[in-house]
Short mmCIF file of C-alpha atoms in Angstrom, two decimals:
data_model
loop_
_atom_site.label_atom_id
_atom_site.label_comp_id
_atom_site.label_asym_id
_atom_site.label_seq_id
_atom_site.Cartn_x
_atom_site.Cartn_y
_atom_site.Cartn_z
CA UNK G 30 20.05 -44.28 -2.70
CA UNK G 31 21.63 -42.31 0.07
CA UNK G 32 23.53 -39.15 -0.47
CA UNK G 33 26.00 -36.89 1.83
CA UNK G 34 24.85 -32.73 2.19
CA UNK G 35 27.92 -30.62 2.50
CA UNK G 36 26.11 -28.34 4.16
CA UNK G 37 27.03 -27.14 7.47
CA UNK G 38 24.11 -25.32 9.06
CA UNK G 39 23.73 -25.44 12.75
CA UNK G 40 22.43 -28.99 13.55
CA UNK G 41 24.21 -30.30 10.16
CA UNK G 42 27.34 -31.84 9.39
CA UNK G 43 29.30 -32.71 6.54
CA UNK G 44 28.62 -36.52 7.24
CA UNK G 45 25.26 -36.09 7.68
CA UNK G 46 23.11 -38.91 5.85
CA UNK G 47 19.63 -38.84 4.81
CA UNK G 48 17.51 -41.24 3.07
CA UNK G 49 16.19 -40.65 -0.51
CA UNK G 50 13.09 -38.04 -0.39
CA UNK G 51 10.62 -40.71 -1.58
CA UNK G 52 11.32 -42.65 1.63
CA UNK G 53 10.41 -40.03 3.81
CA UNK G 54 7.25 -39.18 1.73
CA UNK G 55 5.91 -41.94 2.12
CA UNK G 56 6.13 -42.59 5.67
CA UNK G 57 5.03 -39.60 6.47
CA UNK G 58 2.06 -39.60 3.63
CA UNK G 59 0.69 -43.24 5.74
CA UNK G 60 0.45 -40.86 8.86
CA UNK G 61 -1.45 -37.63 7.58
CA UNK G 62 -5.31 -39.75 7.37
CA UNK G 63 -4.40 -40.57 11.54
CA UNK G 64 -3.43 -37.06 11.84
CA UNK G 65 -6.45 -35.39 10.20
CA UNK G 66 -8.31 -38.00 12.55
CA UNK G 67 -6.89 -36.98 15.72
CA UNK G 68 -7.41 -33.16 14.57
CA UNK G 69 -11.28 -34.05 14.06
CA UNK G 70 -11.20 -35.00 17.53
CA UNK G 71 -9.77 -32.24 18.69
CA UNK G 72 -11.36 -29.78 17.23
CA UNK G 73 -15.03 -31.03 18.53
CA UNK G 74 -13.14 -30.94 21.79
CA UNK G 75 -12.28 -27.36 21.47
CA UNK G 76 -16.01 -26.74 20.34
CA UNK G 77 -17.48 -28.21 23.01
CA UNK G 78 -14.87 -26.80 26.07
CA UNK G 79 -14.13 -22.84 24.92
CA UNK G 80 -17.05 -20.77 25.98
CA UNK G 81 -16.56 -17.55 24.20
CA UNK G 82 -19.44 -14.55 24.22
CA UNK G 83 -18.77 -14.60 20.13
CA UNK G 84 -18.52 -17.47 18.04
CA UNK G 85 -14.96 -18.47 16.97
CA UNK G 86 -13.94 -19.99 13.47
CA UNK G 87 -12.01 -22.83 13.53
CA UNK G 88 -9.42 -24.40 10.56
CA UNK G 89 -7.41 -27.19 10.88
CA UNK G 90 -4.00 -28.71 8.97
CA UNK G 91 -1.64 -31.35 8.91
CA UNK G 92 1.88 -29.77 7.68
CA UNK G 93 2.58 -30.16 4.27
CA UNK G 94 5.17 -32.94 3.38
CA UNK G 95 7.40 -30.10 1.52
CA UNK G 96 7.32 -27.73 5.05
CA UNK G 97 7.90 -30.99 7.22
CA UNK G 98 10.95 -32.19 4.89
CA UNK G 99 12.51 -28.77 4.97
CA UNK G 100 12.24 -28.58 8.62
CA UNK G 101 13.59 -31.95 9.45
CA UNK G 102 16.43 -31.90 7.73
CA UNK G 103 17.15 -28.68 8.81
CA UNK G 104 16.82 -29.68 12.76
CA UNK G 105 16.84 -33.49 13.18
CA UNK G 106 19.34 -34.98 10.01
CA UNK G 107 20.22 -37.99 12.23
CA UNK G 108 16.84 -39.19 12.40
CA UNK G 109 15.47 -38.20 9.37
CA UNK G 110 18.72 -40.43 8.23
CA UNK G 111 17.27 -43.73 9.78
CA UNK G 112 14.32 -43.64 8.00
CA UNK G 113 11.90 -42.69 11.32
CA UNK G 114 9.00 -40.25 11.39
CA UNK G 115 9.90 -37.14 13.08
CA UNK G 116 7.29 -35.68 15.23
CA UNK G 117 7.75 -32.17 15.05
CA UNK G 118 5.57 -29.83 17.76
CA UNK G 119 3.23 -28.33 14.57
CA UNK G 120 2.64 -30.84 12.53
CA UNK G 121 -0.74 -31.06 13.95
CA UNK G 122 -2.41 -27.51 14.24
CA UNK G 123 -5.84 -25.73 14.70
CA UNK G 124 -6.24 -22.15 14.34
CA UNK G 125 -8.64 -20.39 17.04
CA UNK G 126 -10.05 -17.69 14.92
CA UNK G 127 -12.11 -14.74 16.95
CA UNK G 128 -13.86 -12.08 15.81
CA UNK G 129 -12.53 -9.71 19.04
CA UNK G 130 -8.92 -8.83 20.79
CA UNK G 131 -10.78 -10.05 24.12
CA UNK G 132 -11.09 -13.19 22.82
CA UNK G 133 -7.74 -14.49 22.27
CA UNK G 134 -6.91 -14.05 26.12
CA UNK G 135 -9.83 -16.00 27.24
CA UNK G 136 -9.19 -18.71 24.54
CA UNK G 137 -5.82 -18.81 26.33
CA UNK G 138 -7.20 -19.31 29.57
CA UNK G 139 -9.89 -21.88 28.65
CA UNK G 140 -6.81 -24.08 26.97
CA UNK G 141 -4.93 -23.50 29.90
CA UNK G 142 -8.24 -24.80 32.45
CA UNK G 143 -9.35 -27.77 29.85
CA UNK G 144 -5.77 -29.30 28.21
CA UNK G 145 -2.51 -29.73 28.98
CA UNK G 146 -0.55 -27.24 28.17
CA UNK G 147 3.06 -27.48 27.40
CA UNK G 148 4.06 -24.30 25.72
CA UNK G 149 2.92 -20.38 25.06
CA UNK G 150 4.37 -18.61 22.39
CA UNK G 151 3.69 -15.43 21.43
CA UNK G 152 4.49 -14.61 17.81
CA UNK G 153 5.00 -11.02 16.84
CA UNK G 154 5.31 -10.01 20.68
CA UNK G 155 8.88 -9.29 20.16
CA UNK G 156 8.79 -7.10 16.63
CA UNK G 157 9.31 -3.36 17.06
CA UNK G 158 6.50 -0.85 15.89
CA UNK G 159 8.95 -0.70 12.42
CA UNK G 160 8.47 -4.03 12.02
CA UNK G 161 5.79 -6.14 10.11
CA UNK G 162 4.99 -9.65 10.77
CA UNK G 163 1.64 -11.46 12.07
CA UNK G 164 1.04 -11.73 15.61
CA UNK G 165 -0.35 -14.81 17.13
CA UNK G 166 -0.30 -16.90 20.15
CA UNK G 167 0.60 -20.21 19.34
CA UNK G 168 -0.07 -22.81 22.58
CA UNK G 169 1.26 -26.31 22.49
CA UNK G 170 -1.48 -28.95 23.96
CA UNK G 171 -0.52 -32.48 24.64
CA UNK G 172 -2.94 -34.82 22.44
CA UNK G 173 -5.83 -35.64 25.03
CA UNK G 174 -6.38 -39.28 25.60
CA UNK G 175 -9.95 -39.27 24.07
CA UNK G 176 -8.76 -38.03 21.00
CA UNK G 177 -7.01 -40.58 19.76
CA UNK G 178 -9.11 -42.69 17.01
CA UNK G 179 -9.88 -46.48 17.74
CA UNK G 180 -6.97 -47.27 15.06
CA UNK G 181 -4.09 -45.61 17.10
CA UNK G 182 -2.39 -49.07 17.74
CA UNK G 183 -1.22 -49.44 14.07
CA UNK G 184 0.60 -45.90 14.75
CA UNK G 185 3.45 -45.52 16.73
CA UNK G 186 3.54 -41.84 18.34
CA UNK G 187 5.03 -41.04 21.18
CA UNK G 188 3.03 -40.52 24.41
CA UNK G 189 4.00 -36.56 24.55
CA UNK G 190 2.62 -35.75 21.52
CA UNK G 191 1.70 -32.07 20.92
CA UNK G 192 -1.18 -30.00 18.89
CA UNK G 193 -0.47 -26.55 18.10
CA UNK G 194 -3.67 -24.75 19.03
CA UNK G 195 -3.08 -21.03 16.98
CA UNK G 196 -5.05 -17.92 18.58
CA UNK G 197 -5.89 -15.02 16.08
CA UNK G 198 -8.05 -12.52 15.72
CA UNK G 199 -9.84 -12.40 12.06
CA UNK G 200 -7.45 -10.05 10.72
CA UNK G 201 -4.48 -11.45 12.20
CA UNK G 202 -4.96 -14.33 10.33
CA UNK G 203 -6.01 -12.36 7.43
CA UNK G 204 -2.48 -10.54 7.26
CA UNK G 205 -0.62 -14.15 8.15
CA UNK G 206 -2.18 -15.85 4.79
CA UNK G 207 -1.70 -12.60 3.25
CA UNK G 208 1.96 -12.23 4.42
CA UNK G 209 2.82 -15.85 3.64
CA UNK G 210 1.77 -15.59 0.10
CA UNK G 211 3.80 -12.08 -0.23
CA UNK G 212 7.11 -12.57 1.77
CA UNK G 213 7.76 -16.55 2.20
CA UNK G 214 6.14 -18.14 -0.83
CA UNK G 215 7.99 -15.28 -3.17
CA UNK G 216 11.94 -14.13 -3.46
CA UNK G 217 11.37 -11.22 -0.39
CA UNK G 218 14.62 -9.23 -0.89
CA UNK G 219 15.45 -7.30 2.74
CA UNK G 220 16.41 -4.08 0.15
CA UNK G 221 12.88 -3.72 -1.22
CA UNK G 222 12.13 -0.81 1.28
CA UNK G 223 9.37 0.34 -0.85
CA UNK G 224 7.62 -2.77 -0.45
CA UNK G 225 8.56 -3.05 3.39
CA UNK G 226 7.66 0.33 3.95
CA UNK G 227 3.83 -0.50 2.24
CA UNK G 228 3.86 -4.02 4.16
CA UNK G 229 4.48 -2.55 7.21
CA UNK G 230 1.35 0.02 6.83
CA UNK G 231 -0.88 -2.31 5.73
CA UNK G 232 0.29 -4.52 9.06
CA UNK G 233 -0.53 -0.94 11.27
CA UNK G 234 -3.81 -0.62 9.91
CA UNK G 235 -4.51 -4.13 10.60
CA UNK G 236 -3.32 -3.52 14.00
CA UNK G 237 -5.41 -0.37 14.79
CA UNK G 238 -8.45 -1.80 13.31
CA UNK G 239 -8.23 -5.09 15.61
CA UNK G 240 -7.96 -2.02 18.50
CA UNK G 241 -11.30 -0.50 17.02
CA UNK G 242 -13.34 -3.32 16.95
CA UNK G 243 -12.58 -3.68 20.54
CA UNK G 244 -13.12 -0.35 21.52
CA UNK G 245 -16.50 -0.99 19.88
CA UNK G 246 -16.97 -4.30 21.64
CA UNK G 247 -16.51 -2.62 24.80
CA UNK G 248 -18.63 0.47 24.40
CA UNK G 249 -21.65 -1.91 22.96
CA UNK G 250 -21.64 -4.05 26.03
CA UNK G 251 -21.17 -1.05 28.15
CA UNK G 252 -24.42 0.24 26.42
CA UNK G 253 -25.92 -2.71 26.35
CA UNK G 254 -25.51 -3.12 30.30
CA UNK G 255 -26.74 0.28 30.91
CA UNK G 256 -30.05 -0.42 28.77
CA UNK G 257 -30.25 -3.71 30.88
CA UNK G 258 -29.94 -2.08 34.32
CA UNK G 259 -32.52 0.78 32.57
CA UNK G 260 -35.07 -2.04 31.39
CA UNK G 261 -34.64 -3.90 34.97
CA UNK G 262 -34.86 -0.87 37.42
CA UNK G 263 -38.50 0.29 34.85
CA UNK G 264 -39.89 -2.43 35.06
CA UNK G 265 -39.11 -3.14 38.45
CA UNK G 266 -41.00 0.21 39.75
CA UNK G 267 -43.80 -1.15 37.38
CA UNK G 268 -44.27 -4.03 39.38
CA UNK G 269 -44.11 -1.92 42.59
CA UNK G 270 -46.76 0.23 41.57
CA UNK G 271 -48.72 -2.54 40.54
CA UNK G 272 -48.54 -4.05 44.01
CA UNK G 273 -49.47 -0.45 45.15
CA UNK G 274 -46.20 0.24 46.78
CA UNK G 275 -44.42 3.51 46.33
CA UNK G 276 -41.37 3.71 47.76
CA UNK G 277 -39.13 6.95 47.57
CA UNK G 278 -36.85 7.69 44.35
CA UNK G 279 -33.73 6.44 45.22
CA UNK G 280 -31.01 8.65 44.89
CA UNK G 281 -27.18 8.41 44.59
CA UNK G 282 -24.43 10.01 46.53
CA UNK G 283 -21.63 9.24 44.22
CA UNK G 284 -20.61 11.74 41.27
CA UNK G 285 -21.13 10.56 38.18
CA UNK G 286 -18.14 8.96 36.61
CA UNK G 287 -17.64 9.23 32.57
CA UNK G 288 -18.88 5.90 31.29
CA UNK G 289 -16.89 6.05 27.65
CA UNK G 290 -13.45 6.97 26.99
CA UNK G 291 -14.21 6.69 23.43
CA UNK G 292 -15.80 9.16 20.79
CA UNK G 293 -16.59 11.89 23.15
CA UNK G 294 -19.60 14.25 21.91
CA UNK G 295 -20.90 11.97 19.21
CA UNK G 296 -24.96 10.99 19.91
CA UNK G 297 -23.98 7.55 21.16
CA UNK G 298 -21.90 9.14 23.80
CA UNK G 299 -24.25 11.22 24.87
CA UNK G 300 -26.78 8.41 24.72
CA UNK G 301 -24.63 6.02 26.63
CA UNK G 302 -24.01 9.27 29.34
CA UNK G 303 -27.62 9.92 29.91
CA UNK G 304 -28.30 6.08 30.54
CA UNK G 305 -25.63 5.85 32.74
CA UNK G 306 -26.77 8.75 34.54
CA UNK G 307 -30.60 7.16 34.73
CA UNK G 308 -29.31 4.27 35.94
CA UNK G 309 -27.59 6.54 38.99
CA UNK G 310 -30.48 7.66 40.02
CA UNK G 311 -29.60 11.60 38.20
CA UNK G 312 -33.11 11.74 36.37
CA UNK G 313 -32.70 15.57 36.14
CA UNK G 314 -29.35 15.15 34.34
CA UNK G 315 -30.53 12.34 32.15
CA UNK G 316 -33.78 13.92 30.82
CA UNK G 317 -31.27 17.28 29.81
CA UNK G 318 -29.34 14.59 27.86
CA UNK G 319 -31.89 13.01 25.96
CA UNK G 320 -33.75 16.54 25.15
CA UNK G 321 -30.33 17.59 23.65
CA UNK G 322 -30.39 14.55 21.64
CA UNK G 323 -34.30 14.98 20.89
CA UNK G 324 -33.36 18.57 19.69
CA UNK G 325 -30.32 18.27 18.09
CA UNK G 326 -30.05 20.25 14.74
CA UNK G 327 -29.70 18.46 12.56
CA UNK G 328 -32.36 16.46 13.78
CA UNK G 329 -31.40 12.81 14.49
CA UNK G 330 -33.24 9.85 12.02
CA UNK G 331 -36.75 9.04 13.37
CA UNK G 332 -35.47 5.65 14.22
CA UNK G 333 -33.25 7.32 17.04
CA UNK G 334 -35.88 9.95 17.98
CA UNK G 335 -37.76 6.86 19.01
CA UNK G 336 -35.10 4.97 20.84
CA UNK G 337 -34.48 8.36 22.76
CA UNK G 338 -38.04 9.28 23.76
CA UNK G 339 -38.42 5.51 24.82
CA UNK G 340 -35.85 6.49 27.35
CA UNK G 341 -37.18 9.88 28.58
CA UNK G 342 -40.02 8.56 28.90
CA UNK G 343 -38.84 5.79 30.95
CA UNK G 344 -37.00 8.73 33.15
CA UNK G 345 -40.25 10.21 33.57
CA UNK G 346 -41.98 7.45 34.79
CA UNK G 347 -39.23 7.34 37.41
CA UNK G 348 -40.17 10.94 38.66
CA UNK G 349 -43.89 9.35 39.18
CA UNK G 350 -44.09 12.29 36.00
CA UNK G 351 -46.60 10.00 34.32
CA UNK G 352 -48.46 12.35 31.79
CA UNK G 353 -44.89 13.55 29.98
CA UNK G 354 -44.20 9.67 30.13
CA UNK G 355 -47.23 8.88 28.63
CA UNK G 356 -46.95 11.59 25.78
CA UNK G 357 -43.23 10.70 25.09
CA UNK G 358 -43.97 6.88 24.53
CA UNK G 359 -46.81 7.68 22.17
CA UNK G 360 -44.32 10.26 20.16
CA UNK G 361 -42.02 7.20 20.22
CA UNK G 362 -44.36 5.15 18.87
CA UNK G 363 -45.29 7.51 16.13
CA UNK G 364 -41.47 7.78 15.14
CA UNK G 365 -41.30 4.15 15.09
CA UNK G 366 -44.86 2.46 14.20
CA UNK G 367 -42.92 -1.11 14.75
CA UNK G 368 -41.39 -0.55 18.09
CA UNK G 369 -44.29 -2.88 20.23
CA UNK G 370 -41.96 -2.12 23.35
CA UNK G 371 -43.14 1.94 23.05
CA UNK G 372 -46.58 0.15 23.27
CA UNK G 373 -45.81 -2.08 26.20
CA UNK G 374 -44.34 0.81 28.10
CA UNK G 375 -47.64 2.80 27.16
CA UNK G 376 -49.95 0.58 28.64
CA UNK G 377 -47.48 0.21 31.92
CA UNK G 378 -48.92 3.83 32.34
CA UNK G 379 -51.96 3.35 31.49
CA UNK G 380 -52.04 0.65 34.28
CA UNK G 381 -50.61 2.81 36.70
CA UNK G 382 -52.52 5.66 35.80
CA UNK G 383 -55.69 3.24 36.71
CA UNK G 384 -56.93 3.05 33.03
CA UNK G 385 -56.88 -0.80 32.43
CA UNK G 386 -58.97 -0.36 29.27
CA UNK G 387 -56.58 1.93 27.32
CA UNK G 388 -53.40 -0.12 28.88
CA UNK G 389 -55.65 -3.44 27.56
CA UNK G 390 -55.58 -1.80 24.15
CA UNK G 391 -51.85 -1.11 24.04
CA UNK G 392 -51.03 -4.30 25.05
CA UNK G 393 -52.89 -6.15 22.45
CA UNK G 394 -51.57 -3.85 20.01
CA UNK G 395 -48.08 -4.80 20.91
CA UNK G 396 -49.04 -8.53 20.86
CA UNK G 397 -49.98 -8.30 17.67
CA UNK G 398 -46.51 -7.03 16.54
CA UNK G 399 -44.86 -9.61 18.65
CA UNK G 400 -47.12 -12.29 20.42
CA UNK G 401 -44.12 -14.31 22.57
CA UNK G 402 -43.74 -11.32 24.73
CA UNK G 403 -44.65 -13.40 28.30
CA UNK G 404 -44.81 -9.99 30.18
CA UNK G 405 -47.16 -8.16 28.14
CA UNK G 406 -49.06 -11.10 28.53
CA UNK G 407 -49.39 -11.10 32.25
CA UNK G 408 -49.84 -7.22 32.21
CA UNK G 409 -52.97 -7.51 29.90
CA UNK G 410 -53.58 -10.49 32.46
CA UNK G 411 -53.71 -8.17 35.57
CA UNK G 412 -55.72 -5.16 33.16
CA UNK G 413 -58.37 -8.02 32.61
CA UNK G 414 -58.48 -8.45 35.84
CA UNK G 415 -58.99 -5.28 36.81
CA UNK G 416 -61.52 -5.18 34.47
CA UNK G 417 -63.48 -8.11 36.42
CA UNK G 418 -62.92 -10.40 32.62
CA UNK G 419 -61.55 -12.98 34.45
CA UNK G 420 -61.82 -15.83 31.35
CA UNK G 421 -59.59 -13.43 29.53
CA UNK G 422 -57.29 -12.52 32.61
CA UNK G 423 -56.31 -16.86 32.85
CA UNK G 424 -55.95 -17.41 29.17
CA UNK G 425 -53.21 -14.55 29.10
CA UNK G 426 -51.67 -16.20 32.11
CA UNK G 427 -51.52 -19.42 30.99
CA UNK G 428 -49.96 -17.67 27.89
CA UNK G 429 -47.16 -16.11 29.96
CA UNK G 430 -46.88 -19.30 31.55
CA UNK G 431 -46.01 -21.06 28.30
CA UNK G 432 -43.94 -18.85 27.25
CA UNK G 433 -41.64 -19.27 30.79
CA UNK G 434 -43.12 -16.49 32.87
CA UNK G 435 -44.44 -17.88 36.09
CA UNK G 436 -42.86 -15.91 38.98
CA UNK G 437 -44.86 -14.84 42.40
CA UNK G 438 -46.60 -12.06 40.40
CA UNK G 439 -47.95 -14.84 38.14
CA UNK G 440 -48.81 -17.59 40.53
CA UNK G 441 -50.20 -14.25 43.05
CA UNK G 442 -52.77 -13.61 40.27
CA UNK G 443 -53.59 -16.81 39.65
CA UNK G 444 -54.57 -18.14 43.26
CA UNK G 445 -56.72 -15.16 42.78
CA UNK G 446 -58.48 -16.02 39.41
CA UNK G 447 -59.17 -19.25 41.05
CA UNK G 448 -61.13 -17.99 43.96
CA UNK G 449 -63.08 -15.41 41.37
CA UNK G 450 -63.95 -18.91 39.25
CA UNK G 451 -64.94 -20.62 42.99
CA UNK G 452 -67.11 -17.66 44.30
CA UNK G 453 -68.88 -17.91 40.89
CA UNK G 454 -69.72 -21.44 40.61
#
């Protein structure tokens, strides 16, 4: 049974004719197995092509039949009236969920590099700070050609046919279920300015704690680089003093820029200062940093103690100061009777200082904490060697060796292990 709608709404008309509901269901109920099909396929397909340095989440859904009969009526009444299936441009979606703001830009540009794109949108982008709705980025893909199941020949789609691919942060998509339950699924009266007024905060917080967790993205990795560049440039004078090279401290012309914007004063900025100013080549400056830390009142948790005098200690070294490195590795240690790196760095000294039978000790002790440490390994490797125990010196290069060490310091020592085992046979 056919009926007329009186209604006169933008693409409606008063003779507007549309088939009984049923119809429609049904139709579009044979399609929704292909569609969850093709949104398998495109989901691995997003898994395997978006590289992102945090792991997204990823949901997909066909649009309900209620949402999709709503909507067609509403925009195409002439073809929902002949009975056809309506392709709309989200009836097929996948949300990109990331933990970061960062993300969602990249995510973008990754769709943009790996799928045909069609359409950006940015939801929300418009809203005034007075308003509250969720913000996404909503980018329309054309349906790859390898995502299509083996079946699609019983299915008549058209060649253009879009996925919505939805970009959101965690809370983003937090507030949009949230929202959806509160304003859309529920009689939302636009005089309820209490409830607008509490909807909107809630939708600011939101906001300025997506803006947080950035901030604290940002300073991590800019910590995290800092301790990387520290690590490399300690390790790296190590090895130079080990092949009894000693080359002048290097030292930097530039100022020192600030390395944070954020939380100014607070230990981690000062941490994040003084390894910033290590890696510059300011020693001086750094070691003030970390003895302010070291002597802060109150007195920082013995966890950080140990973290800091690992540093000062590695400043030290730097200076050639070997003694005050020595001593601030063991307090380190003693803060910290887990950290195996304070050990590591110990026996560095120790090696440097020419004692390979305390620096043989240190490194075993931090092999015993942690035995897949390839460096330590081929540290206690040169020590044995040192030490004329040549038997021991190979095993704990072939252990470095396993366990993917094998640059020219490795394959150095060996040749000469192998001319100690010739001489001697």
């Amino acid at each position: 049974m056919e009926f007329e709608t009186n209604e006169t709404n933008g693409n409606l008309t008063l003779s507007s004719k549309v088939p009984e509901k049923e119809i429609i269901y049904q139709k579009y109920l044979s399609y929704q197995p292909y569609f969850h099909s093709i949104l398998e396929l495109i989901e691995a397909k997003l898994k395997q092509v978006l590289k992102l340095s945090s792991n997204p989440t990823y949901k997909s859904r066909v649009k309900s039949f209620d949402s999709y009969y709503k909507k067609i009526l509403r925009k195409f009444p002439d073809a929902a009236s002949r009975g056809e299936l309506v392709q709309l441009t989200d009836m097929m979606g996948i949300r990109v969920i990331c933990p970061f703001m960062e993300d969602l830009a990249e995510v973008e540009r990754q769709l943009l590099a790996n799928f045909d794109v069609r359409e950006v949108e940015r939801k929300g982008a418009e809203q005034s700070f007075r308003e509250f709705g969720y913000e996404s980025v909503h980018v329309l893909i054309k349906i790859p050609s390898d995502c299509y199941p083996a079946d699609s020949e019983k299915y008549a789609l058209k060649p253009d046919t879009v996925c919505e691919i939805q970009i959101r942060t965690i809370l983003q998509d937090a507030w949009a279920e949230v929202e959806h339950e509160l304003v859309y699924k529920a009689d939302f009266s636009p005089v309820d300015l209490p409830l607008r007024r509490k909807l909107a905060s809630i939708n600011a917080s939101l906001t300025l704690s997506d803006i947080i967790f950035q901030e604290i993205r940002d300073y991590q990795k800019k910590m995290q680089s800092e301790l990387a560049l520290r690590r490399s440039s300690f390790y790296e004078k190590a090895d130079v003093l080990t092949r009894e090279q000693f080359p002048e401290q290097r030292k930097m012309d530039s100022p020192i820029s600030r390395p944070s914007p954020y939380v100014r004063g607070t230990l981690d900025d000062m941490l994040l200062e003084a390894l910033h100013a290590h890696n510059q080549g300011e020693l001086d400056y750094a070691i003030v940093i970390y003895t302010r830390i070291v002597n802060a009142d109150p007195q920082p948790a013995a966890a950080v103690l140990s973290v800091i005098l690992k540093h000062r200690g590695m400043a030290y070294f730097a200076q050639s100061k070997y003694d005050d490195a020595l001593n601030d590795f063991k307090e380190s240690f003693a803060y910290d009777p887990k950290s195996f790196k304070a050990l590591y760095y110990e026996g560095i000294v120790y090696s440097v200082k020419g004692d390979d039978r305390k620096a043989v000790e240190c490194f075993s002790a931090s092999l015993d904490m942690d035995a897949f440490q390839s460096h330590v390994h081929y540290r206690r490797a040169l020590a044995y060697y040192n030490l004329q125990e040549y038997s021991k010196s190979m095993s704990d290069l072939t252990a470095a060796k396993k366990l993917g060490l094998d640059d020219d310091d490795c394959k150095s020592l060996r040749e000469k292990l192998v001319k100690k085992f010739d001489m001697n046979m």
